[in-house]
């Protein structure tokens, strides 16, 4: 004969204080895990949204990022004549010569400043990325003007429209804000290529070339053509693959977060175990009565085990509620590839919340199995003597 499920639920509600305190501890453990997962998911989503499937990034052979790459304007003019490159409405090849460097911007939380990616490019590079201006206007070629990514506006006072940035040989005015969706361009600043090259004293040392192929077959042919051409000393990386490599930035944070969550999970398991052992000791007479009424050891074991699962399930639900306010919260993380900050938003997805619930149930399994076993092994007479 099975013990009714309502019996397990009623016992949890009968001791509200210990139930809520244990559930809260489990909820905090789940919240730590989910916050780390939401951060990693947000970064992954941001980087996966970056790049076009037909875009190819040409960098110096052996370069790990645009920042440590050098491509000459001469190489660019030779590359843009390659067959297989798509053309724009004006009939010109969709090829963008770009200069990438890093500047430091201060924010209220870090007076020493944070590295931000500054990209010099021509209008064709802006058009290839399909970015729209959310505010203001585009920078004018030959002038010290910049447009900033939407993710930088609220974090850095100098990045607000009308603000002034000081780098290179002078001051640069913010004339527009660009909305690049979820992509990494929201963490960048765009300026006129040749004005930036002049300010940085790099007229013949650009960083990369962005090409758009006609189709997937043309993209593969272009990669092979450029990398086997003896005139060039360049690597060709699909743009989406380049950004995917930057997810390594979250690895240390994820590893530390998972370790903390694991340590907290062990503590939560002991807390649940302690709560259930206390319940077993307090309800010894009940256990004896259940045995007298004909309930088997297995049904009593299952009842107490189920009670532990319900307790931890409540904790899991609390953890999910705690982490929900993080959804779409903007933050930034330093990239080991670009040596600058990537701005992104936390993503608390249904899959992440389901993981939190499963995680809480695992805590319940380890926290409830031994107390439930202890309850089921009590002898009838020994239990009834404790009335």
Coordinates of C-alpha atoms in Angstrom, one line a residue, residues 19-373:
X19 CA 11.0 24.2 4.6
X20 CA 11.4 27.8 3.5
X21 CA 15.0 28.2 4.9
X22 CA 16.2 25.0 3.2
X23 CA 14.4 25.9 0.0
X24 CA 16.0 29.3 0.0
X25 CA 19.5 27.8 0.4
X26 CA 18.8 25.5 -2.5
X27 CA 17.4 28.4 -4.5
X28 CA 20.5 30.5 -4.0
X29 CA 22.6 27.5 -5.3
X30 CA 20.4 27.2 -8.4
X31 CA 20.5 31.0 -8.9
X32 CA 24.3 31.0 -9.0
X33 CA 24.4 28.2 -11.6
X34 CA 21.7 29.8 -13.7
X35 CA 23.3 33.3 -13.6
X36 CA 26.5 31.8 -14.9
X37 CA 24.6 29.9 -17.6
X38 CA 22.6 33.0 -18.6
X39 CA 25.9 35.0 -18.9
X40 CA 27.5 32.4 -21.1
X41 CA 24.3 32.0 -23.2
X42 CA 24.1 35.8 -23.7
X43 CA 27.8 36.0 -24.8
X44 CA 27.3 33.0 -27.1
X45 CA 24.1 34.5 -28.6
X46 CA 25.9 37.8 -29.2
X47 CA 28.8 36.3 -30.9
X48 CA 26.8 33.9 -33.0
X49 CA 24.7 36.8 -34.2
X50 CA 27.9 38.5 -35.4
X51 CA 29.1 37.8 -38.9
X52 CA 27.5 37.0 -42.2
X53 CA 27.6 33.4 -43.5
X54 CA 29.1 34.6 -46.8
X55 CA 31.7 37.0 -45.2
X56 CA 35.4 36.1 -45.2
X57 CA 37.9 37.8 -43.0
X58 CA 41.4 38.2 -44.5
X59 CA 44.2 38.7 -41.9
X60 CA 48.0 38.3 -41.8
X61 CA 49.1 34.6 -41.8
X62 CA 49.4 33.5 -38.2
X63 CA 47.4 36.4 -36.7
X64 CA 44.9 35.3 -34.0
X65 CA 42.9 38.5 -34.3
X66 CA 42.4 41.7 -36.3
X67 CA 44.3 43.6 -33.6
X68 CA 47.6 41.8 -34.3
X69 CA 47.2 41.6 -38.1
X70 CA 48.6 43.8 -40.8
X71 CA 47.2 44.0 -44.4
X72 CA 48.5 46.6 -46.8
X73 CA 46.3 48.7 -49.1
X74 CA 48.1 47.2 -52.0
X75 CA 47.1 43.7 -50.9
X76 CA 43.5 45.0 -50.5
X77 CA 43.3 46.3 -54.1
X78 CA 44.6 42.9 -55.4
X79 CA 42.2 40.9 -53.3
X80 CA 39.1 42.9 -54.3
X81 CA 39.7 41.8 -58.0
X82 CA 39.4 38.1 -57.1
X83 CA 36.6 36.2 -58.8
X84 CA 33.7 35.1 -56.6
X85 CA 33.3 38.4 -54.7
X86 CA 29.8 39.7 -54.6
X87 CA 29.1 43.2 -55.9
X88 CA 26.9 46.0 -54.5
X89 CA 24.2 48.0 -56.2
X90 CA 26.9 50.4 -57.5
X91 CA 28.7 47.5 -59.2
X92 CA 31.7 47.7 -56.9
X93 CA 33.1 44.6 -55.1
X94 CA 31.8 44.1 -51.6
X95 CA 35.2 44.3 -50.0
X96 CA 36.1 46.5 -47.0
X97 CA 39.6 47.4 -45.9
X98 CA 39.6 48.0 -42.2
X99 CA 41.8 49.3 -39.4
X100 CA 41.2 47.9 -35.9
X101 CA 42.8 49.3 -32.7
X102 CA 41.9 49.7 -29.0
X103 CA 41.1 52.9 -27.1
X104 CA 40.4 53.3 -23.4
X105 CA 37.0 54.7 -22.2
X106 CA 36.3 55.6 -18.6
X107 CA 33.0 54.6 -16.9
X108 CA 31.8 55.5 -13.4
X109 CA 32.5 52.0 -12.1
X110 CA 36.1 52.0 -13.4
X111 CA 38.0 55.3 -13.5
X112 CA 41.0 53.6 -15.0
X113 CA 39.0 52.8 -18.1
X114 CA 38.2 49.8 -20.2
X115 CA 39.6 48.7 -23.6
X116 CA 37.1 49.3 -26.4
X117 CA 37.5 48.2 -30.0
X118 CA 37.8 51.1 -32.5
X119 CA 37.2 50.2 -36.1
X120 CA 38.1 52.3 -39.1
X121 CA 36.2 51.5 -42.2
X122 CA 34.7 52.9 -45.4
X123 CA 30.9 53.2 -46.0
X124 CA 31.0 49.9 -47.9
X125 CA 32.1 48.1 -44.7
X126 CA 29.2 49.7 -42.7
X127 CA 26.7 48.7 -45.5
X128 CA 28.0 45.1 -45.6
X129 CA 27.2 44.6 -42.0
X130 CA 23.6 45.6 -42.4
X131 CA 23.7 47.9 -39.4
X132 CA 21.2 50.7 -38.9
X133 CA 21.6 54.0 -37.1
X134 CA 19.3 54.2 -34.1
X135 CA 20.2 57.8 -33.4
X136 CA 22.0 60.7 -35.0
X137 CA 23.9 60.3 -38.4
X138 CA 26.8 58.6 -40.0
X139 CA 30.3 59.9 -39.6
X140 CA 31.5 62.0 -42.5
X141 CA 34.7 60.9 -44.4
X142 CA 37.8 62.9 -43.5
X143 CA 36.4 64.3 -40.2
X144 CA 37.1 63.2 -36.7
X145 CA 33.6 61.8 -36.1
X146 CA 32.5 58.4 -34.7
X147 CA 29.4 56.3 -34.4
X148 CA 29.2 54.1 -31.3
X149 CA 27.5 50.7 -30.6
X150 CA 24.3 50.8 -28.7
X151 CA 25.8 48.7 -25.9
X152 CA 28.4 51.4 -25.1
X153 CA 26.0 54.4 -24.7
X154 CA 24.8 53.7 -21.2
X155 CA 28.1 52.4 -19.9
X156 CA 30.4 55.2 -21.0
X157 CA 29.6 58.9 -20.7
X158 CA 31.9 59.8 -23.5
X159 CA 30.1 57.5 -25.9
X160 CA 26.8 59.3 -25.6
X161 CA 25.6 61.4 -28.6
X162 CA 27.3 64.7 -28.7
X163 CA 30.1 63.4 -26.4
X164 CA 33.8 63.9 -27.2
X165 CA 36.5 61.2 -27.2
X166 CA 40.2 61.9 -27.0
X167 CA 42.5 59.6 -28.8
X168 CA 45.0 59.7 -31.6
X169 CA 45.9 63.3 -32.5
X170 CA 42.8 65.0 -31.4
X171 CA 39.2 65.0 -30.3
X172 CA 36.5 62.9 -31.9
X173 CA 32.8 63.7 -31.7
X174 CA 30.1 61.1 -31.3
X175 CA 27.6 61.8 -34.0
X176 CA 25.5 58.7 -34.1
X177 CA 24.5 55.5 -32.3
X178 CA 24.3 52.2 -34.3
X179 CA 22.0 49.3 -33.5
X180 CA 23.6 46.0 -34.6
X181 CA 21.0 43.8 -33.0
X182 CA 22.7 41.2 -30.7
X183 CA 26.0 41.3 -32.6
X184 CA 29.4 42.2 -31.3
X185 CA 29.3 45.5 -33.3
X186 CA 27.3 46.9 -30.4
X187 CA 30.5 46.9 -28.4
X188 CA 32.6 48.8 -31.1
X189 CA 33.2 52.3 -32.3
X190 CA 33.3 53.0 -36.0
X191 CA 35.2 55.9 -37.6
X192 CA 36.4 56.9 -41.1
X193 CA 39.2 54.5 -42.2
X194 CA 41.6 57.1 -43.7
X195 CA 41.1 59.7 -41.0
X196 CA 41.8 57.1 -38.3
X197 CA 44.8 55.7 -40.3
X198 CA 46.2 59.2 -40.5
X199 CA 45.7 59.8 -36.8
X200 CA 47.3 56.5 -35.9
X201 CA 50.2 57.1 -38.4
X202 CA 49.3 53.8 -40.2
X203 CA 48.6 54.7 -43.8
X204 CA 50.1 51.5 -45.1
X205 CA 49.4 49.1 -42.2
X206 CA 45.7 48.3 -42.0
X207 CA 44.3 45.3 -40.1
X208 CA 42.1 43.2 -42.2
X209 CA 39.9 42.9 -45.3
X210 CA 36.3 41.8 -45.1
X211 CA 34.9 40.1 -48.3
X212 CA 31.5 38.9 -49.2
X213 CA 31.3 35.9 -51.5
X214 CA 28.6 35.4 -54.1
X215 CA 27.5 32.1 -52.5
X216 CA 28.8 29.2 -50.3
X217 CA 30.7 27.5 -53.2
X218 CA 32.3 30.8 -54.2
X219 CA 33.3 31.3 -50.5
X220 CA 35.1 28.0 -50.4
X221 CA 36.9 28.8 -53.7
X222 CA 37.9 32.2 -52.5
X223 CA 39.5 30.7 -49.3
X224 CA 41.5 28.2 -51.4
X225 CA 42.4 30.8 -54.0
X226 CA 43.8 33.4 -51.5
X227 CA 45.6 31.0 -49.2
X228 CA 47.4 29.3 -52.2
X229 CA 48.2 32.5 -54.0
X230 CA 52.0 33.0 -53.7
X231 CA 51.5 36.8 -53.8
X232 CA 49.7 36.9 -50.4
X233 CA 50.8 36.0 -46.9
X234 CA 47.3 35.8 -45.5
X235 CA 44.9 33.6 -43.7
X236 CA 41.2 33.6 -44.6
X237 CA 38.7 32.9 -41.8
X238 CA 34.9 32.8 -42.2
X239 CA 33.6 35.7 -40.2
X240 CA 31.2 33.6 -38.1
X241 CA 34.0 31.3 -37.2
X242 CA 36.2 34.2 -36.1
X243 CA 33.5 35.4 -33.7
X244 CA 32.8 31.9 -32.5
X245 CA 36.4 31.6 -31.3
X246 CA 35.8 34.5 -29.0
X247 CA 33.5 32.5 -26.8
X248 CA 36.6 31.4 -25.0
X249 CA 36.4 34.7 -23.1
X250 CA 33.7 33.2 -20.9
X251 CA 35.6 30.0 -20.1
X252 CA 37.3 31.2 -17.0
X253 CA 34.2 32.8 -15.6
X254 CA 32.1 29.7 -16.4
X255 CA 34.6 27.4 -14.8
X256 CA 34.8 29.4 -11.6
X257 CA 31.0 29.8 -11.5
X258 CA 30.5 26.1 -12.0
X259 CA 32.9 25.3 -9.2
X260 CA 31.2 27.7 -6.9
X261 CA 27.8 26.2 -7.8
X262 CA 29.1 22.7 -7.2
X263 CA 30.5 23.6 -3.8
X264 CA 27.2 25.3 -2.9
X265 CA 25.3 22.2 -4.2
X266 CA 27.2 20.0 -1.8
X267 CA 26.2 22.3 1.0
X268 CA 22.6 22.5 -0.1
X269 CA 22.5 18.7 -0.3
X270 CA 23.6 18.5 3.4
X271 CA 21.1 21.1 4.3
X272 CA 18.3 19.1 2.7
X273 CA 19.7 16.0 4.3
X274 CA 19.7 17.6 7.7
X275 CA 16.1 18.9 7.3
X276 CA 15.0 15.4 6.3
X277 CA 16.9 13.7 9.1
X278 CA 15.3 16.1 11.6
X279 CA 11.9 15.3 10.1
X280 CA 12.6 11.5 10.5
X281 CA 13.6 12.0 14.1
X282 CA 10.6 14.1 14.9
X283 CA 8.1 11.9 13.2
X284 CA 9.3 8.5 14.5
X285 CA 5.9 7.8 16.0
X286 CA 4.2 8.6 12.7
X287 CA 6.5 6.2 10.9
X288 CA 5.6 3.5 13.5
X289 CA 1.9 4.2 13.0
X290 CA 2.3 4.0 9.3
X291 CA 3.9 0.5 9.6
X292 CA 1.1 -0.6 12.0
X293 CA -1.5 0.5 9.4
X294 CA 0.2 -1.8 6.8
X295 CA 2.4 0.6 4.8
X296 CA 5.5 -1.2 3.6
X297 CA 9.1 -0.1 4.1
X298 CA 9.3 0.7 0.4
X299 CA 6.3 3.0 0.4
X300 CA 7.6 4.9 3.5
X301 CA 11.1 5.2 1.8
X302 CA 9.4 6.6 -1.4
X303 CA 7.2 9.0 0.7
X304 CA 10.2 10.6 2.5
X305 CA 12.2 10.6 -0.7
X306 CA 9.4 12.3 -2.6
X307 CA 9.2 14.9 0.3
X308 CA 12.9 15.7 -0.3
X309 CA 12.3 16.1 -4.0
X310 CA 9.3 18.5 -3.4
X311 CA 11.5 20.5 -1.0
X312 CA 14.3 20.9 -3.6
X313 CA 11.8 21.5 -6.4
X314 CA 10.5 24.4 -4.4
X315 CA 14.1 25.6 -4.0
X316 CA 14.6 25.3 -7.8
X317 CA 11.5 27.3 -8.5
X318 CA 12.8 30.0 -6.1
X319 CA 16.2 30.0 -7.9
X320 CA 14.5 30.5 -11.2
X321 CA 12.5 33.4 -9.8
X322 CA 15.7 35.0 -8.4
X323 CA 17.5 34.9 -11.7
X324 CA 14.7 36.2 -13.9
X325 CA 15.5 39.9 -13.2
X326 CA 18.9 39.2 -14.9
X327 CA 17.2 38.5 -18.2
X328 CA 18.3 41.2 -20.8
X329 CA 20.5 42.9 -18.2
X330 CA 23.5 44.4 -20.0
X331 CA 27.0 43.7 -18.9
X332 CA 30.5 43.3 -20.5
X333 CA 33.4 40.9 -20.4
X334 CA 37.0 41.2 -21.6
X335 CA 38.0 39.2 -24.6
X336 CA 41.3 37.3 -24.7
X337 CA 41.1 37.5 -28.5
X338 CA 40.5 41.2 -29.1
X339 CA 41.8 42.5 -25.7
X340 CA 38.8 44.7 -25.4
X341 CA 35.3 44.5 -23.9
X342 CA 32.4 42.7 -25.4
X343 CA 29.0 44.1 -24.3
X344 CA 26.2 41.6 -24.2
X345 CA 22.9 40.8 -22.4
X346 CA 22.2 38.0 -20.0
X347 CA 19.8 35.4 -21.6
X348 CA 17.6 33.4 -19.2
X349 CA 16.1 30.9 -21.6
X350 CA 13.5 28.2 -20.8
X351 CA 16.2 25.6 -21.4
X352 CA 18.4 27.2 -18.7
X353 CA 15.5 27.3 -16.2
X354 CA 14.7 23.7 -16.9
X355 CA 18.4 22.9 -16.2
X356 CA 18.0 24.7 -12.9
X357 CA 15.0 22.6 -11.9
X358 CA 16.8 19.4 -12.8
X359 CA 19.8 20.6 -10.8
X360 CA 17.6 21.1 -7.8
X361 CA 16.1 17.7 -8.1
X362 CA 19.6 16.2 -8.2
X363 CA 20.3 18.0 -4.9
X364 CA 17.0 16.4 -3.6
X365 CA 18.1 12.9 -4.7
X366 CA 21.4 13.2 -2.8
X367 CA 19.8 15.0 0.2
X368 CA 16.8 12.8 0.6
X369 CA 18.0 9.3 -0.2
X370 CA 19.7 8.5 3.1
X371 CA 17.1 10.1 5.5
X372 CA 14.4 8.2 3.5
X373 CA 16.3 5.0 3.9

